[in-house]
PDB file of C-alpha atoms in Angstrom:
ATOM      1  CA  MET A 237       0.036  -0.004  -0.067  1.00  0.00           C
ATOM      2  CA  PRO A 238       1.513   3.422  -1.019  1.00  0.00           C
ATOM      3  CA  ASP A 239       1.803   6.008   1.836  1.00  0.00           C
ATOM      4  CA  VAL A 240       1.249   8.896  -0.573  1.00  0.00           C
ATOM      5  CA  VAL A 241      -0.236   9.346  -3.885  1.00  0.00           C
ATOM      6  CA  ALA A 242      -0.110  12.635  -5.809  1.00  0.00           C
ATOM      7  CA  CYS A 243      -1.844  14.243  -8.595  1.00  0.00           C
ATOM      8  CA  GLY A 244      -0.149  17.188 -10.486  1.00  0.00           C
ATOM      9  CA  GLU A 245       2.369  18.252 -12.885  1.00  0.00           C
ATOM     10  CA  LEU A 246       5.718  16.710 -13.838  1.00  0.00           C
ATOM     11  CA  LEU A 247       7.866  18.817 -16.051  1.00  0.00           C
ATOM     12  CA  ILE A 248      11.401  19.911 -17.093  1.00  0.00           C
ATOM     13  CA  ASP A 249      13.123  22.684 -15.315  1.00  0.00           C
ATOM     14  CA  PHE A 250      15.896  24.325 -17.336  1.00  0.00           C
ATOM     15  CA  THR A 251      18.136  25.739 -14.685  1.00  0.00           C
ATOM     16  CA  PRO A 252      20.724  28.443 -15.593  1.00  0.00           C
ATOM     17  CA  MET A 253      24.490  27.457 -15.329  1.00  0.00           C
ATOM     18  CA  PRO A 254      27.668  29.177 -16.151  1.00  0.00           C
ATOM     19  CA  HIS A 255      28.556  29.608 -19.804  1.00  0.00           C
ATOM     20  CA  PRO A 256      32.315  29.938 -20.914  1.00  0.00           C
ATOM     21  CA  GLU A 257      31.511  32.733 -23.331  1.00  0.00           C
ATOM     22  CA  PRO A 258      30.391  36.134 -21.728  1.00  0.00           C
ATOM     23  CA  GLY A 259      26.944  37.179 -22.676  1.00  0.00           C
ATOM     24  CA  LYS A 260      25.612  33.824 -23.513  1.00  0.00           C
ATOM     25  CA  ALA A 261      23.127  31.741 -21.427  1.00  0.00           C
ATOM     26  CA  ALA A 262      23.445  27.990 -20.679  1.00  0.00           C
ATOM     27  CA  TYR A 263      20.811  25.789 -19.101  1.00  0.00           C
ATOM     28  CA  GLU A 264      20.985  22.456 -17.428  1.00  0.00           C
ATOM     29  CA  GLN A 265      18.011  19.872 -17.750  1.00  0.00           C
ATOM     30  CA  ASN A 266      16.491  18.971 -14.402  1.00  0.00           C
ATOM     31  CA  PRO A 267      13.298  17.046 -13.411  1.00  0.00           C
ATOM     32  CA  GLY A 268      10.689  19.251 -11.664  1.00  0.00           C
ATOM     33  CA  GLY A 269       7.109  19.531 -10.690  1.00  0.00           C
ATOM     34  CA  ALA A 270       5.362  17.305  -8.351  1.00  0.00           C
ATOM     35  CA  VAL A 271       7.828  15.579  -6.017  1.00  0.00           C
ATOM     36  CA  ALA A 272       5.788  12.786  -4.450  1.00  0.00           C
ATOM     37  CA  ASN A 273       4.559   9.455  -5.692  1.00  0.00           C
ATOM     38  CA  VAL A 274       3.013   9.974  -8.963  1.00  0.00           C
ATOM     39  CA  LEU A 275      -0.661   8.805  -8.888  1.00  0.00           C
ATOM     40  CA  ALA A 276      -1.671  10.388 -11.951  1.00  0.00           C
ATOM     41  CA  GLY A 277       0.083  12.876 -14.198  1.00  0.00           C
ATOM     42  CA  ALA A 278       0.943  13.266 -17.814  1.00  0.00           C
ATOM     43  CA  VAL A 279       4.171  13.884 -19.754  1.00  0.00           C
ATOM     44  CA  GLY A 280       4.784  13.891 -23.487  1.00  0.00           C
ATOM     45  CA  ASN A 281       5.750  10.732 -25.215  1.00  0.00           C
ATOM     46  CA  ASP A 282       9.068  12.467 -26.085  1.00  0.00           C
ATOM     47  CA  PRO A 283      12.755  12.442 -24.836  1.00  0.00           C
ATOM     48  CA  PHE A 284      11.758  14.856 -22.080  1.00  0.00           C
ATOM     49  CA  GLY A 285       8.802  12.699 -20.904  1.00  0.00           C
ATOM     50  CA  ARG A 286      10.816   9.492 -21.056  1.00  0.00           C
ATOM     51  CA  PHE A 287      13.724  11.310 -19.026  1.00  0.00           C
ATOM     52  CA  LEU A 288      11.068  12.260 -16.404  1.00  0.00           C
ATOM     53  CA  ARG A 289       9.614   8.803 -16.048  1.00  0.00           C
ATOM     54  CA  GLN A 290      13.161   7.308 -15.729  1.00  0.00           C
ATOM     55  CA  THR A 291      13.972   9.747 -12.969  1.00  0.00           C
ATOM     56  CA  LEU A 292      10.932   8.671 -10.999  1.00  0.00           C
ATOM     57  CA  VAL A 293      11.956   4.857 -11.538  1.00  0.00           C
ATOM     58  CA  GLU A 294      15.513   5.614 -10.233  1.00  0.00           C
ATOM     59  CA  LEU A 295      14.068   7.407  -7.162  1.00  0.00           C
ATOM     60  CA  GLY A 296      11.833   4.484  -6.459  1.00  0.00           C
ATOM     61  CA  ILE A 297       8.609   6.533  -6.988  1.00  0.00           C
ATOM     62  CA  GLY A 298       5.653   4.706  -8.521  1.00  0.00           C
ATOM     63  CA  THR A 299       4.904   5.489 -12.042  1.00  0.00           C
ATOM     64  CA  ASP A 300       1.737   3.285 -12.658  1.00  0.00           C
ATOM     65  CA  GLY A 301      -0.442   6.416 -13.023  1.00  0.00           C
ATOM     66  CA  LEU A 302       2.019   8.364 -15.259  1.00  0.00           C
ATOM     67  CA  VAL A 303       0.533   8.966 -18.687  1.00  0.00           C
ATOM     68  CA  LEU A 304       2.902   9.539 -21.676  1.00  0.00           C
ATOM     69  CA  THR A 305       0.613  11.360 -24.086  1.00  0.00           C
ATOM     70  CA  GLU A 306       0.880  12.082 -27.665  1.00  0.00           C
ATOM     71  CA  ALA A 307      -1.611  14.991 -27.337  1.00  0.00           C
ATOM     72  CA  ALA A 308       1.055  17.617 -26.376  1.00  0.00           C
ATOM     73  CA  PRO A 309       4.774  17.915 -25.661  1.00  0.00           C
ATOM     74  CA  THR A 310       6.152  17.666 -22.229  1.00  0.00           C
ATOM     75  CA  THR A 311       5.999  21.012 -20.368  1.00  0.00           C
ATOM     76  CA  LEU A 312       9.173  23.016 -20.164  1.00  0.00           C
ATOM     77  CA  ALA A 313       9.976  25.713 -17.512  1.00  0.00           C
ATOM     78  CA  PHE A 314      12.879  28.003 -17.752  1.00  0.00           C
ATOM     79  CA  VAL A 315      14.208  29.073 -14.390  1.00  0.00           C
ATOM     80  CA  HIS A 316      15.477  32.605 -13.888  1.00  0.00           C
ATOM     81  CA  ILE A 317      17.575  33.298 -10.746  1.00  0.00           C
ATOM     82  CA  ASP A 318      18.453  36.768  -9.421  1.00  0.00           C
ATOM     83  CA  GLY A 319      21.344  37.726  -7.184  1.00  0.00           C
ATOM     84  CA  SER A 320      19.740  36.517  -3.968  1.00  0.00           C
ATOM     85  CA  GLY A 321      18.903  33.023  -5.309  1.00  0.00           C
ATOM     86  CA  GLU A 322      15.168  33.879  -5.806  1.00  0.00           C
ATOM     87  CA  ARG A 323      13.713  32.441  -8.971  1.00  0.00           C
ATOM     88  CA  SER A 324      11.089  33.134 -11.518  1.00  0.00           C
ATOM     89  CA  PHE A 325       9.741  30.997 -14.354  1.00  0.00           C
ATOM     90  CA  SER A 326       8.932  31.184 -18.065  1.00  0.00           C
ATOM     91  CA  PHE A 327       6.548  28.291 -19.054  1.00  0.00           C
ATOM     92  CA  TYR A 328       6.336  26.652 -22.350  1.00  0.00           C
ATOM     93  CA  ARG A 329       2.881  25.071 -22.173  1.00  0.00           C
ATOM     94  CA  SER A 330       0.580  25.840 -25.151  1.00  0.00           C
ATOM     95  CA  PRO A 331      -0.775  23.226 -24.282  1.00  0.00           C
ATOM     96  CA  GLY A 332       1.697  21.182 -22.192  1.00  0.00           C
ATOM     97  CA  ALA A 333       1.357  17.458 -21.591  1.00  0.00           C
ATOM     98  CA  ASP A 334       0.456  18.078 -17.987  1.00  0.00           C
ATOM     99  CA  THR A 335      -2.775  19.647 -18.977  1.00  0.00           C
ATOM    100  CA  GLN A 336      -3.776  16.523 -20.879  1.00  0.00           C
ATOM    101  CA  LEU A 337      -4.606  14.248 -17.895  1.00  0.00           C
ATOM    102  CA  ARG A 338      -8.129  12.855 -18.318  1.00  0.00           C
ATOM    103  CA  GLU A 339     -10.702  11.706 -15.788  1.00  0.00           C
ATOM    104  CA  GLU A 340     -10.407   8.198 -17.183  1.00  0.00           C
ATOM    105  CA  ASP A 341      -6.643   8.180 -16.265  1.00  0.00           C
ATOM    106  CA  ILE A 342      -7.634   8.273 -12.551  1.00  0.00           C
ATOM    107  CA  ASP A 343      -7.582   4.933 -10.777  1.00  0.00           C
ATOM    108  CA  GLU A 344      -9.748   4.931  -7.685  1.00  0.00           C
ATOM    109  CA  GLY A 345      -7.978   1.750  -6.279  1.00  0.00           C
ATOM    110  CA  THR A 346      -4.710   3.517  -5.980  1.00  0.00           C
ATOM    111  CA  ILE A 347      -6.206   6.459  -4.186  1.00  0.00           C
ATOM    112  CA  ALA A 348      -8.175   4.324  -1.857  1.00  0.00           C
ATOM    113  CA  GLN A 349      -5.175   2.299  -0.714  1.00  0.00           C
ATOM    114  CA  ALA A 350      -2.988   5.389   0.246  1.00  0.00           C
ATOM    115  CA  ARG A 351      -2.758   7.122   3.579  1.00  0.00           C
ATOM    116  CA  LEU A 352      -2.384  10.602   2.164  1.00  0.00           C
ATOM    117  CA  PHE A 353      -3.356  12.268  -1.207  1.00  0.00           C
ATOM    118  CA  HIS A 354      -1.660  15.459  -2.465  1.00  0.00           C
ATOM    119  CA  PHE A 355      -2.405  17.813  -5.181  1.00  0.00           C
ATOM    120  CA  GLY A 356      -1.708  21.427  -6.337  1.00  0.00           C
ATOM    121  CA  SER A 357      -3.248  24.045  -8.488  1.00  0.00           C
ATOM    122  CA  LEU A 358      -1.154  23.700 -11.713  1.00  0.00           C
ATOM    123  CA  SER A 359      -3.361  20.835 -12.815  1.00  0.00           C
ATOM    124  CA  LEU A 360      -6.393  23.129 -12.293  1.00  0.00           C
ATOM    125  CA  THR A 361      -5.572  25.738 -14.852  1.00  0.00           C
ATOM    126  CA  HIS A 362      -6.981  23.994 -17.931  1.00  0.00           C
ATOM    127  CA  GLU A 363      -9.074  21.078 -18.980  1.00  0.00           C
ATOM    128  CA  PRO A 364      -9.007  17.973 -19.187  1.00  0.00           C
ATOM    129  CA  ALA A 365      -6.673  18.071 -16.129  1.00  0.00           C
ATOM    130  CA  ARG A 366      -8.809  20.161 -14.189  1.00  0.00           C
ATOM    131  CA  SER A 367     -11.663  17.686 -14.208  1.00  0.00           C
ATOM    132  CA  ALA A 368      -9.410  14.800 -13.689  1.00  0.00           C
ATOM    133  CA  THR A 369      -8.031  16.511 -10.663  1.00  0.00           C
ATOM    134  CA  TRP A 370     -11.298  17.226  -9.050  1.00  0.00           C
ATOM    135  CA  LYS A 371     -12.420  13.603  -9.612  1.00  0.00           C
ATOM    136  CA  ALA A 372      -9.090  12.371  -7.749  1.00  0.00           C
ATOM    137  CA  VAL A 373      -9.823  14.756  -4.912  1.00  0.00           C
ATOM    138  CA  GLU A 374     -13.499  13.538  -4.592  1.00  0.00           C
ATOM    139  CA  ILE A 375     -12.214   9.894  -4.474  1.00  0.00           C
ATOM    140  CA  ALA A 376      -9.682  10.735  -1.767  1.00  0.00           C
ATOM    141  CA  ARG A 377     -12.244  12.502   0.307  1.00  0.00           C
ATOM    142  CA  ARG A 378     -14.911   9.694  -0.178  1.00  0.00           C
ATOM    143  CA  HIS A 379     -12.291   7.217   1.050  1.00  0.00           C
ATOM    144  CA  LYS A 380     -11.399   9.420   4.080  1.00  0.00           C
ATOM    145  CA  ARG A 381      -7.767   9.870   3.020  1.00  0.00           C
ATOM    146  CA  LEU A 382      -5.679  12.794   4.557  1.00  0.00           C
ATOM    147  CA  VAL A 383      -5.723  15.518   1.843  1.00  0.00           C
ATOM    148  CA  SER A 384      -2.894  17.778   1.347  1.00  0.00           C
ATOM    149  CA  PHE A 385      -2.923  20.884  -0.960  1.00  0.00           C
ATOM    150  CA  ASP A 386      -0.343  23.385  -2.115  1.00  0.00           C
ATOM    151  CA  PRO A 387      -1.723  26.328  -4.150  1.00  0.00           C
ATOM    152  CA  ASN A 388       1.742  26.974  -5.837  1.00  0.00           C
ATOM    153  CA  ILE A 389       0.062  29.694  -7.947  1.00  0.00           C
ATOM    154  CA  ARG A 390       1.982  30.840 -11.157  1.00  0.00           C
ATOM    155  CA  GLU A 391       0.211  33.803 -12.523  1.00  0.00           C
ATOM    156  CA  SER A 392       1.347  33.413 -16.103  1.00  0.00           C
ATOM    157  CA  LEU A 393      -0.331  30.011 -16.377  1.00  0.00           C
ATOM    158  CA  TRP A 394      -3.855  31.239 -15.438  1.00  0.00           C
ATOM    159  CA  PRO A 395      -6.345  33.140 -17.671  1.00  0.00           C
ATOM    160  CA  SER A 396      -6.865  35.525 -14.806  1.00  0.00           C
ATOM    161  CA  MET A 397      -6.020  35.910 -11.235  1.00  0.00           C
ATOM    162  CA  GLU A 398      -9.703  35.919 -10.173  1.00  0.00           C
ATOM    163  CA  GLU A 399      -9.892  32.384 -11.594  1.00  0.00           C
ATOM    164  CA  ALA A 400      -6.633  31.321  -9.863  1.00  0.00           C
ATOM    165  CA  LYS A 401      -7.992  32.661  -6.632  1.00  0.00           C
ATOM    166  CA  ALA A 402     -11.205  30.836  -6.936  1.00  0.00           C
ATOM    167  CA  MET A 403      -9.639  27.482  -7.786  1.00  0.00           C
ATOM    168  CA  ALA A 404      -7.090  27.807  -4.970  1.00  0.00           C
ATOM    169  CA  LEU A 405      -9.963  28.481  -2.391  1.00  0.00           C
ATOM    170  CA  ARG A 406     -11.761  25.614  -3.797  1.00  0.00           C
ATOM    171  CA  GLY A 407      -8.771  23.315  -3.287  1.00  0.00           C
ATOM    172  CA  ILE A 408      -8.053  24.660   0.295  1.00  0.00           C
ATOM    173  CA  ARG A 409     -11.641  23.770   1.254  1.00  0.00           C
ATOM    174  CA  GLN A 410     -11.001  20.225   0.000  1.00  0.00           C
ATOM    175  CA  ALA A 411      -7.850  19.816   2.008  1.00  0.00           C
ATOM    176  CA  ASP A 412      -7.010  18.806   5.567  1.00  0.00           C
ATOM    177  CA  VAL A 413      -3.543  20.308   5.640  1.00  0.00           C
ATOM    178  CA  VAL A 414      -2.448  23.296   3.401  1.00  0.00           C
ATOM    179  CA  LYS A 415       0.896  24.625   2.516  1.00  0.00           C
ATOM    180  CA  LEU A 416       0.943  28.180   1.015  1.00  0.00           C
ATOM    181  CA  SER A 417       3.346  31.014   0.649  1.00  0.00           C
ATOM    182  CA  GLU A 418       2.976  34.407   2.449  1.00  0.00           C
ATOM    183  CA  GLU A 419       2.181  35.991  -1.068  1.00  0.00           C
ATOM    184  CA  GLU A 420      -0.488  33.479  -1.708  1.00  0.00           C
ATOM    185  CA  LEU A 421      -1.896  34.020   1.627  1.00  0.00           C
ATOM    186  CA  ALA A 422      -2.156  37.775   0.950  1.00  0.00           C
ATOM    187  CA  LEU A 423      -3.858  37.156  -2.417  1.00  0.00           C
ATOM    188  CA  LEU A 424      -6.565  34.767  -0.741  1.00  0.00           C
ATOM    189  CA  ALA A 425      -7.330  36.419   2.681  1.00  0.00           C
ATOM    190  CA  PRO A 426      -9.161  39.780   2.909  1.00  0.00           C
ATOM    191  CA  MET A 427      -6.776  41.106   5.530  1.00  0.00           C
ATOM    192  CA  ALA A 428      -3.078  41.866   5.719  1.00  0.00           C
ATOM    193  CA  ASP A 429      -2.046  40.684   9.108  1.00  0.00           C
ATOM    194  CA  LEU A 430      -0.429  37.111   8.876  1.00  0.00           C
ATOM    195  CA  ALA A 431      -1.884  35.782  12.006  1.00  0.00           C
ATOM    196  CA  GLU A 432      -5.402  37.170  11.276  1.00  0.00           C
ATOM    197  CA  ALA A 433      -5.186  36.006   7.689  1.00  0.00           C
ATOM    198  CA  ALA A 434      -4.071  32.503   8.543  1.00  0.00           C
ATOM    199  CA  GLN A 435      -6.863  32.315  11.040  1.00  0.00           C
ATOM    200  CA  TRP A 436      -9.481  33.629   8.737  1.00  0.00           C
ATOM    201  CA  LEU A 437      -8.472  30.953   6.176  1.00  0.00           C
ATOM    202  CA  LEU A 438      -8.628  28.064   8.639  1.00  0.00           C
ATOM    203  CA  ALA A 439     -11.979  29.194   9.765  1.00  0.00           C
ATOM    204  CA  GLU A 440     -13.452  29.821   6.309  1.00  0.00           C
ATOM    205  CA  CYS A 441     -12.078  26.438   4.869  1.00  0.00           C
ATOM    206  CA  GLY A 442     -12.254  24.260   7.809  1.00  0.00           C
ATOM    207  CA  ASN A 443      -8.728  22.683   7.576  1.00  0.00           C
ATOM    208  CA  GLN A 444      -6.879  20.970  10.243  1.00  0.00           C
ATOM    209  CA  ALA A 445      -3.645  22.995   9.861  1.00  0.00           C
ATOM    210  CA  ILE A 446      -2.285  25.653   7.632  1.00  0.00           C
ATOM    211  CA  PHE A 447       1.516  26.284   7.172  1.00  0.00           C
ATOM    212  CA  VAL A 448       2.622  29.597   5.482  1.00  0.00           C
ATOM    213  CA  THR A 449       6.205  29.497   4.273  1.00  0.00           C
ATOM    214  CA  LEU A 450       8.089  32.805   4.916  1.00  0.00           C
ATOM    215  CA  GLY A 451      11.318  32.239   2.927  1.00  0.00           C
ATOM    216  CA  LYS A 452      14.459  32.565   4.878  1.00  0.00           C
ATOM    217  CA  GLN A 453      12.360  33.863   7.921  1.00  0.00           C
ATOM    218  CA  GLY A 454      10.898  30.308   8.454  1.00  0.00           C
ATOM    219  CA  CYS A 455       7.268  29.300   8.731  1.00  0.00           C
ATOM    220  CA  TYR A 456       3.941  30.357  10.438  1.00  0.00           C
ATOM    221  CA  TYR A 457       1.880  27.521  11.424  1.00  0.00           C
ATOM    222  CA  ARG A 458      -1.758  27.389  12.594  1.00  0.00           C
ATOM    223  CA  THR A 459      -3.954  24.614  13.819  1.00  0.00           C
ATOM    224  CA  ARG A 460      -7.276  24.760  15.649  1.00  0.00           C
ATOM    225  CA  GLU A 461      -5.434  24.728  18.860  1.00  0.00           C
ATOM    226  CA  HIS A 462      -1.875  26.238  18.237  1.00  0.00           C
ATOM    227  CA  ALA A 463      -0.028  28.952  16.277  1.00  0.00           C
ATOM    228  CA  GLY A 464       3.353  30.325  16.019  1.00  0.00           C
ATOM    229  CA  ILE A 465       6.321  31.178  13.800  1.00  0.00           C
ATOM    230  CA  VAL A 466       9.297  28.714  13.790  1.00  0.00           C
ATOM    231  CA  PRO A 467      12.513  30.702  12.510  1.00  0.00           C
ATOM    232  CA  GLY A 468      14.331  29.507   9.349  1.00  0.00           C
ATOM    233  CA  PHE A 469      18.040  28.901   8.920  1.00  0.00           C
ATOM    234  CA  ALA A 470      20.847  31.138   7.556  1.00  0.00           C
ATOM    235  CA  VAL A 471      22.513  29.308   4.622  1.00  0.00           C
ATOM    236  CA  LYS A 472      24.273  30.371   1.470  1.00  0.00           C
ATOM    237  CA  THR A 473      21.317  30.387  -1.074  1.00  0.00           C
ATOM    238  CA  VAL A 474      22.080  29.324  -4.652  1.00  0.00           C
ATOM    239  CA  ASP A 475      18.614  28.560  -6.134  1.00  0.00           C
ATOM    240  CA  THR A 476      15.317  28.594  -4.110  1.00  0.00           C
ATOM    241  CA  THR A 477      13.662  26.247  -6.601  1.00  0.00           C
ATOM    242  CA  GLY A 478      12.105  23.300  -4.756  1.00  0.00           C
ATOM    243  CA  ALA A 479      12.510  24.703  -1.358  1.00  0.00           C
ATOM    244  CA  GLY A 480       8.727  24.782  -0.767  1.00  0.00           C
ATOM    245  CA  ASP A 481       8.563  21.075  -2.013  1.00  0.00           C
ATOM    246  CA  ALA A 482      11.277  19.963   0.167  1.00  0.00           C
ATOM    247  CA  PHE A 483       9.526  21.698   3.308  1.00  0.00           C
ATOM    248  CA  TRP A 484       6.137  20.114   2.496  1.00  0.00           C
ATOM    249  CA  GLY A 485       7.538  16.796   1.687  1.00  0.00           C
ATOM    250  CA  SER A 486       9.407  16.388   4.933  1.00  0.00           C
ATOM    251  CA  LEU A 487       6.382  17.879   6.863  1.00  0.00           C
ATOM    252  CA  LEU A 488       3.983  15.404   5.341  1.00  0.00           C
ATOM    253  CA  SER A 489       6.464  12.573   5.981  1.00  0.00           C
ATOM    254  CA  GLN A 490       6.463  13.386   9.740  1.00  0.00           C
ATOM    255  CA  LEU A 491       2.542  13.590   9.824  1.00  0.00           C
ATOM    256  CA  LEU A 492       2.532   9.938   8.454  1.00  0.00           C
ATOM    257  CA  ASP A 493       5.197   8.899  10.832  1.00  0.00           C
ATOM    258  CA  ALA A 494       3.724  10.459  13.953  1.00  0.00           C
ATOM    259  CA  ALA A 495       2.159   8.302  16.638  1.00  0.00           C
ATOM    260  CA  GLU A 496      -0.651  10.843  17.253  1.00  0.00           C
ATOM    261  CA  PRO A 497      -3.147  12.478  14.840  1.00  0.00           C
ATOM    262  CA  LEU A 498      -2.477  16.230  14.061  1.00  0.00           C
ATOM    263  CA  ALA A 499      -5.439  17.426  16.112  1.00  0.00           C
ATOM    264  CA  ALA A 500      -3.837  15.742  19.268  1.00  0.00           C
ATOM    265  CA  MET A 501      -0.188  17.146  18.852  1.00  0.00           C
ATOM    266  CA  THR A 502       1.204  19.534  21.378  1.00  0.00           C
ATOM    267  CA  ASP A 503       2.631  22.923  20.321  1.00  0.00           C
ATOM    268  CA  ALA A 504       5.959  21.666  20.944  1.00  0.00           C
ATOM    269  CA  ARG A 505       5.738  18.647  18.842  1.00  0.00           C
ATOM    270  CA  LEU A 506       4.388  20.993  15.944  1.00  0.00           C
ATOM    271  CA  ARG A 507       7.313  23.346  16.230  1.00  0.00           C
ATOM    272  CA  ASP A 508       9.816  20.392  16.150  1.00  0.00           C
ATOM    273  CA  MET A 509       8.240  19.230  12.992  1.00  0.00           C
ATOM    274  CA  VAL A 510       8.424  22.637  11.422  1.00  0.00           C
ATOM    275  CA  ARG A 511      11.877  23.153  12.343  1.00  0.00           C
ATOM    276  CA  PHE A 512      12.756  19.903  10.621  1.00  0.00           C
ATOM    277  CA  ALA A 513      10.808  20.979   7.467  1.00  0.00           C
ATOM    278  CA  ASN A 514      12.565  24.326   7.576  1.00  0.00           C
ATOM    279  CA  ALA A 515      15.881  22.721   7.580  1.00  0.00           C
ATOM    280  CA  ALA A 516      15.024  20.636   4.522  1.00  0.00           C
ATOM    281  CA  GLY A 517      13.756  23.589   2.789  1.00  0.00           C
ATOM    282  CA  ALA A 518      16.997  25.607   3.657  1.00  0.00           C
ATOM    283  CA  LEU A 519      19.329  22.799   2.491  1.00  0.00           C
ATOM    284  CA  THR A 520      17.567  22.617  -0.855  1.00  0.00           C
ATOM    285  CA  THR A 521      18.278  26.157  -1.718  1.00  0.00           C
ATOM    286  CA  THR A 522      22.148  25.494  -1.365  1.00  0.00           C
ATOM    287  CA  ARG A 523      21.994  23.514  -4.625  1.00  0.00           C
ATOM    288  CA  THR A 524      20.501  24.046  -8.109  1.00  0.00           C
ATOM    289  CA  GLY A 525      17.565  22.192  -9.432  1.00  0.00           C
ATOM    290  CA  ALA A 526      14.269  21.084  -7.954  1.00  0.00           C
ATOM    291  CA  ILE A 527      14.313  17.253  -7.408  1.00  0.00           C
ATOM    292  CA  PRO A 528      18.002  16.853  -7.753  1.00  0.00           C
ATOM    293  CA  ALA A 529      18.506  19.391  -4.889  1.00  0.00           C
ATOM    294  CA  LEU A 530      16.135  17.581  -2.361  1.00  0.00           C
ATOM    295  CA  PRO A 531      18.236  16.550   0.629  1.00  0.00           C
ATOM    296  CA  VAL A 532      17.881  13.026   2.116  1.00  0.00           C
ATOM    297  CA  LEU A 533      17.002  12.297   5.614  1.00  0.00           C
ATOM    298  CA  ALA A 534      20.589  11.814   7.000  1.00  0.00           C
ATOM    299  CA  GLU A 535      21.547  15.174   5.481  1.00  0.00           C
ATOM    300  CA  VAL A 536      18.681  17.038   7.290  1.00  0.00           C
ATOM    301  CA  GLU A 537      19.509  15.260  10.557  1.00  0.00           C
ATOM    302  CA  ARG A 538      23.227  16.171  10.227  1.00  0.00           C
ATOM    303  CA  PHE A 539      22.304  19.805   9.576  1.00  0.00           C
ATOM    304  CA  LEU A 540      20.156  20.014  12.603  1.00  0.00           C
ATOM    305  CA  GLN A 541      22.753  18.563  14.799  1.00  0.00           C
ATOM    306  CA  GLN A 542      25.306  21.163  13.603  1.00  0.00           C
ATOM    307  CA  ALA A 543      22.697  24.023  14.013  1.00  0.00           C
ATOM    308  CA  LYS A 544      22.236  23.301  17.823  1.00  0.00           C
TER     309      LYS A 544
END
């Protein structure tokens, strides 16, 4: 039985790298997109798509639900990194294969067996992937799986920000646990104060917990009983791509390993979990790429020992 299944995008990140000739750009091909077990997703039946499938196989991630489609090429994203390591994206997706996931590609048995179902908003931007994603979410909720959502809003991929906001709020209402950035919280909530906005969103959408990533400042967490900020870590940042994925993957892993349900956790336990997730996110920023930059458990544990 899989612990986690996910429905979402799998794509190629082209990450900038040094070029021997001044004034010229060079990019390295890296796997990116959803970084959990692939329940269902679509890539092109092309060299990029086959590279992504092989990457998942080598990482021990299930590919039974991965579709190699002829309907569109694999989605590409060129990563632009500024002097502080912050990144922006240029997407080549008109359409991209990740939007071509169909309702008939969703396997109910796979979702029903999992302990946790995760999804994001990139598969909600266009049909048929939007309907396929909502079908997967409905199955997960019907089988009472723990549902996780990360809005991960990319403005350039949406017809309008009003539509992005509506889809993100609908996704949050379907989730038990939610991870979003400070900028996404500001977009979705009607007030500016961080704590008030998180409290409003939790009450409005009925989640068990909301985690708001604050970059190098750490993370704000709010459950029905507890709230607070856990500071981040000072590291030499090279590329922030994948930091949020590393944070969320490590936090979800801890939720699944915990002896008690989230609602019964003490504030101290929650803070320890967030600190661990902050460390995973920080380590990811010290390397380039998304999936290739993700740290393994031993690296995070060693980093935390040295940070004491």
